[in-house]
Amino acid sequence: MSSYAKPIDHLIEALSKLPGIGKKTASRLAFHILRSNLSEAQALARAILDVKEKIRLCSICFNLTDEDPCWICQDEQRVREVLCVVEGPNDLIAIENTGVFKGRYHVLHGTISPLEGVGPENLKIKELMERFQREKISEVILATNPTVEGETTALYLTDLIRPLSIKVTRIAYGIPMGSEIEYSDGMTLTKALEGRREI
Ligand SMILES: [Zn+2]
């Protein structure tokens, strides 16, 4: 039972469907929107519609984009021979934000997960293999997460790519800055040791 006017109820209901937003937060947001001026509310509504109407997948790397090919694939300054394979668009953004990687990407849109019924055919793996025929790639960096699914996917891809005489590398995972060895779990420590390099 709610005593609000119907449009307010509808807004609260719509907002509370968002992840991490409970009824209380939803009504706080709804009243914030109600108090804001019309142009602010219109900008919010427009922004929501824009992502649904304008965002699609890049036909080359499958990154989210509003232009095809995406801005990274269009960038002539990028190293064209090196591909960094990531699970999702958020991983791409995280790597991009470091400013360290100058190559291009391939977004898988998930990981192989037999438990959840996700097989290689559900990911952009066929599309990755097709890129090797079209493009001259010398190195593939596998930047999937250090989870069971991420490791499984990396191994699967390694088996597919190695026979093509393309160098396959895996990003090194280690102990996060500020944390301590004695509190690190076994997988983190193993990866830290495996990813060691000469100093
Ligand atoms: Zn792209």
GROMACS .gro file of N, CA and C in nm, residues 132-192:
model
  183
  132PHE      N    1   4.210  -1.330  -3.675
  132PHE     CA    2   4.346  -1.376  -3.705
  132PHE      C    3   4.364  -1.401  -3.855
  133GLN      N    4   4.253  -1.428  -3.923
  133GLN     CA    5   4.261  -1.448  -4.068
  133GLN      C    6   4.265  -1.314  -4.141
  134ARG      N    7   4.192  -1.217  -4.087
  134ARG     CA    8   4.181  -1.086  -4.151
  134ARG      C    9   4.296  -0.993  -4.117
  135GLU      N   10   4.341  -0.998  -3.991
  135GLU     CA   11   4.438  -0.902  -3.941
  135GLU      C   12   4.572  -0.970  -3.916
  136LYS      N   13   4.678  -0.890  -3.919
  136LYS     CA   14   4.810  -0.946  -3.891
  136LYS      C   15   4.839  -0.928  -3.742
  137ILE      N   16   4.817  -1.035  -3.664
  137ILE     CA   17   4.835  -1.028  -3.519
  137ILE      C   18   4.959  -1.108  -3.480
  138SER      N   19   5.047  -1.046  -3.401
  138SER     CA   20   5.169  -1.117  -3.359
  138SER      C   21   5.162  -1.162  -3.213
  139GLU      N   22   5.081  -1.091  -3.131
  139GLU     CA   23   5.071  -1.130  -2.989
  139GLU      C   24   4.928  -1.113  -2.938
  140VAL      N   25   4.886  -1.210  -2.859
  140VAL     CA   26   4.756  -1.201  -2.791
  140VAL      C   27   4.781  -1.205  -2.641
  141ILE      N   28   4.736  -1.100  -2.572
  141ILE     CA   29   4.750  -1.097  -2.426
  141ILE      C   30   4.616  -1.141  -2.366
  142LEU      N   31   4.618  -1.249  -2.291
  142LEU     CA   32   4.494  -1.299  -2.230
  142LEU      C   33   4.476  -1.230  -2.095
  143ALA      N   34   4.378  -1.140  -2.088
  143ALA     CA   35   4.356  -1.063  -1.966
  143ALA      C   36   4.221  -1.097  -1.904
  144THR      N   37   4.191  -1.228  -1.901
  144THR     CA   38   4.070  -1.271  -1.831
  144THR      C   39   4.101  -1.274  -1.681
  145ASN      N   40   3.998  -1.277  -1.600
  145ASN     CA   41   4.017  -1.268  -1.454
  145ASN      C   42   4.082  -1.394  -1.397
  146PRO      N   43   4.149  -1.380  -1.281
  146PRO     CA   44   4.211  -1.497  -1.218
  146PRO      C   45   4.110  -1.579  -1.139
  147THR      N   46   3.998  -1.611  -1.202
  147THR     CA   47   3.896  -1.698  -1.141
  147THR      C   48   3.903  -1.832  -1.213
  148VAL      N   49   3.831  -1.931  -1.163
  148VAL     CA   50   3.830  -2.062  -1.229
  148VAL      C   51   3.783  -2.046  -1.375
  149GLU      N   52   3.675  -1.968  -1.394
  149GLU     CA   53   3.621  -1.948  -1.529
  149GLU      C   54   3.719  -1.872  -1.619
  150GLY      N   55   3.781  -1.770  -1.561
  150GLY     CA   56   3.877  -1.689  -1.636
  150GLY      C   57   3.998  -1.771  -1.679
  151GLU      N   58   4.044  -1.856  -1.588
  151GLU     CA   59   4.160  -1.943  -1.617
  151GLU      C   60   4.122  -2.047  -1.723
  152THR      N   61   4.002  -2.105  -1.709
  152THR     CA   62   3.955  -2.205  -1.806
  152THR      C   63   3.950  -2.143  -1.945
  153THR      N   64   3.896  -2.022  -1.953
  153THR     CA   65   3.884  -1.952  -2.081
  153THR      C   66   4.022  -1.923  -2.139
  154ALA      N   67   4.115  -1.880  -2.053
  154ALA     CA   68   4.251  -1.849  -2.099
  154ALA      C   69   4.319  -1.975  -2.154
  155LEU      N   70   4.301  -2.088  -2.085
  155LEU     CA   71   4.361  -2.214  -2.131
  155LEU      C   72   4.302  -2.257  -2.264
  156TYR      N   73   4.169  -2.246  -2.274
  156TYR     CA   74   4.099  -2.283  -2.397
  156TYR      C   75   4.153  -2.200  -2.515
  157LEU      N   76   4.165  -2.069  -2.492
  157LEU     CA   77   4.213  -1.980  -2.598
  157LEU      C   78   4.358  -2.009  -2.634
  158THR      N   79   4.439  -2.039  -2.532
  158THR     CA   80   4.580  -2.071  -2.557
  158THR      C   81   4.591  -2.190  -2.653
  159ASP      N   82   4.512  -2.294  -2.627
  159ASP     CA   83   4.514  -2.413  -2.713
  159ASP      C   84   4.473  -2.380  -2.857
  160LEU      N   85   4.380  -2.284  -2.871
  160LEU     CA   86   4.333  -2.248  -3.005
  160LEU      C   87   4.434  -2.162  -3.081
  161ILE      N   88   4.498  -2.071  -3.006
  161ILE     CA   89   4.580  -1.968  -3.072
  161ILE      C   90   4.724  -2.013  -3.099
  162ARG      N   91   4.780  -2.090  -3.005
  162ARG     CA   92   4.921  -2.131  -3.018
  162ARG      C   93   4.956  -2.195  -3.153
  163PRO      N   94   4.871  -2.287  -3.203
  163PRO     CA   95   4.905  -2.350  -3.332
  163PRO      C   96   4.913  -2.251  -3.448
  164LEU      N   97   4.863  -2.128  -3.429
  164LEU     CA   98   4.864  -2.029  -3.537
  164LEU      C   99   4.995  -1.951  -3.542
  165SER      N  100   5.091  -1.992  -3.461
  165SER     CA  101   5.221  -1.922  -3.451
  165SER      C  102   5.203  -1.777  -3.407
  166ILE      N  103   5.109  -1.756  -3.317
  166ILE     CA  104   5.090  -1.624  -3.257
  166ILE      C  105   5.134  -1.636  -3.112
  167LYS      N  106   5.212  -1.537  -3.066
  167LYS     CA  107   5.259  -1.539  -2.927
  167LYS      C  108   5.140  -1.518  -2.833
  168VAL      N  109   5.126  -1.605  -2.734
  168VAL     CA  110   5.017  -1.592  -2.637
  168VAL      C  111   5.076  -1.561  -2.501
  169THR      N  112   5.032  -1.450  -2.441
  169THR     CA  113   5.080  -1.416  -2.307
  169THR      C  114   4.960  -1.400  -2.214
  170ARG      N  115   4.988  -1.417  -2.085
  170ARG     CA  116   4.882  -1.405  -1.985
  170ARG      C  117   4.926  -1.292  -1.894
  171ILE      N  118   4.835  -1.202  -1.856
  171ILE     CA  119   4.878  -1.095  -1.766
  171ILE      C  120   4.912  -1.155  -1.631
  172ALA      N  121   5.007  -1.094  -1.564
  172ALA     CA  122   5.049  -1.145  -1.433
  172ALA      C  123   4.957  -1.091  -1.326
  173TYR      N  124   4.916  -1.179  -1.235
  173TYR     CA  125   4.838  -1.133  -1.122
  173TYR      C  126   4.927  -1.143  -1.001
  174GLY      N  127   4.911  -1.056  -0.908
  174GLY     CA  128   4.997  -1.063  -0.792
  174GLY      C  129   4.927  -1.012  -0.669
  175ILE      N  130   5.009  -0.984  -0.572
  175ILE     CA  131   4.956  -0.936  -0.445
  175ILE      C  132   4.922  -0.788  -0.461
  176PRO      N  133   4.799  -0.749  -0.429
  176PRO     CA  134   4.762  -0.608  -0.446
  176PRO      C  135   4.850  -0.517  -0.360
  177MET      N  136   4.879  -0.398  -0.412
  177MET     CA  137   4.958  -0.301  -0.337
  177MET      C  138   4.890  -0.275  -0.203
  178GLY      N  139   4.968  -0.273  -0.098
  178GLY     CA  140   4.912  -0.241   0.033
  178GLY      C  141   4.868  -0.363   0.112
  179SER      N  142   4.863  -0.480   0.044
  179SER     CA  143   4.824  -0.598   0.120
  179SER      C  144   4.948  -0.679   0.158
  180GLU      N  145   4.930  -0.779   0.241
  180GLU     CA  146   5.045  -0.852   0.292
  180GLU      C  147   5.045  -0.997   0.247
  181ILE      N  148   5.166  -1.049   0.229
  181ILE     CA  149   5.181  -1.186   0.180
  181ILE      C  150   5.109  -1.286   0.270
  182GLU      N  151   5.125  -1.269   0.403
  182GLU     CA  152   5.066  -1.371   0.491
  182GLU      C  153   4.913  -1.375   0.484
  183TYR      N  154   4.852  -1.266   0.434
  183TYR     CA  155   4.706  -1.267   0.423
  183TYR      C  156   4.657  -1.296   0.281
  184SER      N  157   4.751  -1.319   0.189
  184SER     CA  158   4.710  -1.346   0.052
  184SER      C  159   4.667  -1.492   0.037
  185ASP      N  160   4.566  -1.517  -0.046
  185ASP     CA  161   4.523  -1.655  -0.064
  185ASP      C  162   4.618  -1.728  -0.158
  186GLY      N  163   4.605  -1.859  -0.161
  186GLY     CA  164   4.697  -1.944  -0.237
  186GLY      C  165   4.705  -1.910  -0.384
  187MET      N  166   4.588  -1.882  -0.445
  187MET     CA  167   4.587  -1.855  -0.589
  187MET      C  168   4.662  -1.725  -0.620
  188THR      N  169   4.638  -1.622  -0.536
  188THR     CA  170   4.704  -1.494  -0.556
  188THR      C  171   4.855  -1.510  -0.545
  189LEU      N  172   4.898  -1.585  -0.444
  189LEU     CA  173   5.042  -1.606  -0.425
  189LEU      C  174   5.103  -1.686  -0.539
  190THR      N  175   5.031  -1.789  -0.583
  190THR     CA  176   5.081  -1.870  -0.694
  190THR      C  177   5.100  -1.783  -0.818
  191LYS      N  178   4.996  -1.700  -0.845
  191LYS     CA  179   5.002  -1.613  -0.963
  191LYS      C  180   5.113  -1.509  -0.949
  192ALA      N  181   5.132  -1.460  -0.826
  192ALA     CA  182   5.237  -1.360  -0.802
  192ALA      C  183   5.373  -1.421  -0.832
   0.00000   0.00000   0.00000
